[in-house]
Amino acid sequence: MTWVVPDGSDSEYDDYYTSPVDAMNHLADWCTLGDVIVPVSARCTLMIAPGTYDLGADQQIIMHEKVDIIGMGVGSTIIRGFVKGS
């Protein structure tokens, strides 16, 4: 499990990302058991702290099997972005 917190926030977490896109792009860095990538039967969780996360024009969150993404509620965790095309 790892956390995403708003950029510039005073976070109480030791290891975290400031972008959900960056966290999912570095899945192998946090979705592990020691030096071993988590087995197929296990799940990893990306927790997204309250705040607004603006995605750049060319950014999108790539979903992965066995990874749960959890925000802190409608209206408190907001991910904004727009992707053109398919």
Coordinates of C-alpha atoms in Angstrom, one line a residue:
M1 CA 0.0 0.0 0.0
T2 CA 1.1 3.6 -0.6
W3 CA -0.4 7.0 -0.4
V4 CA -0.9 10.0 -2.8
V5 CA -1.0 13.3 -1.0
P6 CA -1.4 16.9 -2.4
D7 CA 1.8 18.5 -3.5
G8 CA 3.1 20.9 -0.9
S9 CA 1.0 19.4 2.0
D10 CA 2.6 18.7 5.3
S11 CA 2.4 14.9 5.1
E12 CA 2.7 12.5 8.1
Y13 CA 3.5 9.6 5.7
D14 CA 7.1 8.4 5.2
D15 CA 6.7 7.2 1.6
Y16 CA 4.2 8.8 -0.7
Y17 CA 3.6 10.3 -4.1
T18 CA 2.1 13.6 -5.0
S19 CA 0.5 12.4 -8.3
P20 CA -1.8 9.3 -8.7
V21 CA -0.3 9.0 -12.3
D22 CA 3.2 8.8 -10.9
A23 CA 2.2 6.3 -8.2
M24 CA 0.6 3.9 -10.8
N25 CA 3.6 4.4 -13.2
H26 CA 5.9 3.2 -10.3
L27 CA 3.8 0.3 -9.2
A28 CA 6.8 -2.1 -8.9
D29 CA 8.4 0.3 -6.4
W30 CA 5.5 0.0 -3.8
C31 CA 3.5 -3.0 -4.7
T32 CA 6.0 -5.6 -3.4
L33 CA 6.7 -7.9 -0.5
G34 CA 10.3 -7.2 0.3
D35 CA 12.3 -7.8 -2.9
V36 CA 9.5 -9.9 -4.4
I37 CA 6.7 -8.5 -6.6
V38 CA 3.3 -9.3 -5.0
P39 CA 2.0 -12.6 -6.1
V40 CA -0.9 -12.7 -8.6
S41 CA -3.4 -13.7 -5.9
A42 CA -2.6 -10.6 -3.7
R43 CA -3.9 -7.1 -4.0
C44 CA -2.2 -3.7 -3.6
T45 CA -4.0 -0.5 -2.5
L46 CA -3.3 3.1 -3.6
M47 CA -4.8 5.4 -1.0
I48 CA -5.5 9.0 -2.2
A49 CA -5.7 11.6 0.5
P50 CA -8.2 14.4 0.4
G51 CA -7.3 17.2 -2.1
T52 CA -7.5 18.1 -5.8
Y53 CA -5.1 16.4 -8.2
D54 CA -4.9 18.0 -11.7
L55 CA -3.6 15.8 -14.4
G56 CA -1.6 17.3 -17.3
A57 CA -2.9 17.3 -20.8
D58 CA -1.1 14.2 -21.7
Q59 CA -1.5 12.3 -18.4
Q60 CA -3.9 9.5 -17.6
I61 CA -4.1 7.0 -14.7
I62 CA -3.3 3.5 -16.0
M63 CA -5.4 1.0 -14.1
H64 CA -3.8 -2.4 -13.2
E65 CA -5.4 -5.7 -12.2
K66 CA -5.2 -6.4 -8.5
V67 CA -4.7 -2.7 -7.6
D68 CA -7.4 -1.0 -5.6
I69 CA -7.5 2.8 -5.8
I70 CA -9.3 4.4 -2.8
G71 CA -10.1 8.1 -2.4
M72 CA -11.4 9.7 0.8
G73 CA -14.9 10.4 -0.4
V74 CA -16.8 12.3 -3.1
G75 CA -16.0 15.9 -2.9
S76 CA -12.9 15.5 -0.8
T77 CA -10.7 13.6 -3.2
I78 CA -10.9 15.1 -6.7
I79 CA -8.9 14.0 -9.8
R80 CA -9.3 16.4 -12.7
G81 CA -8.1 15.8 -16.3
F82 CA -9.1 15.4 -19.9
V83 CA -7.8 12.9 -22.4
K84 CA -8.4 13.4 -26.2
G85 CA -9.0 10.3 -28.4
S86 CA -9.6 6.7 -27.4

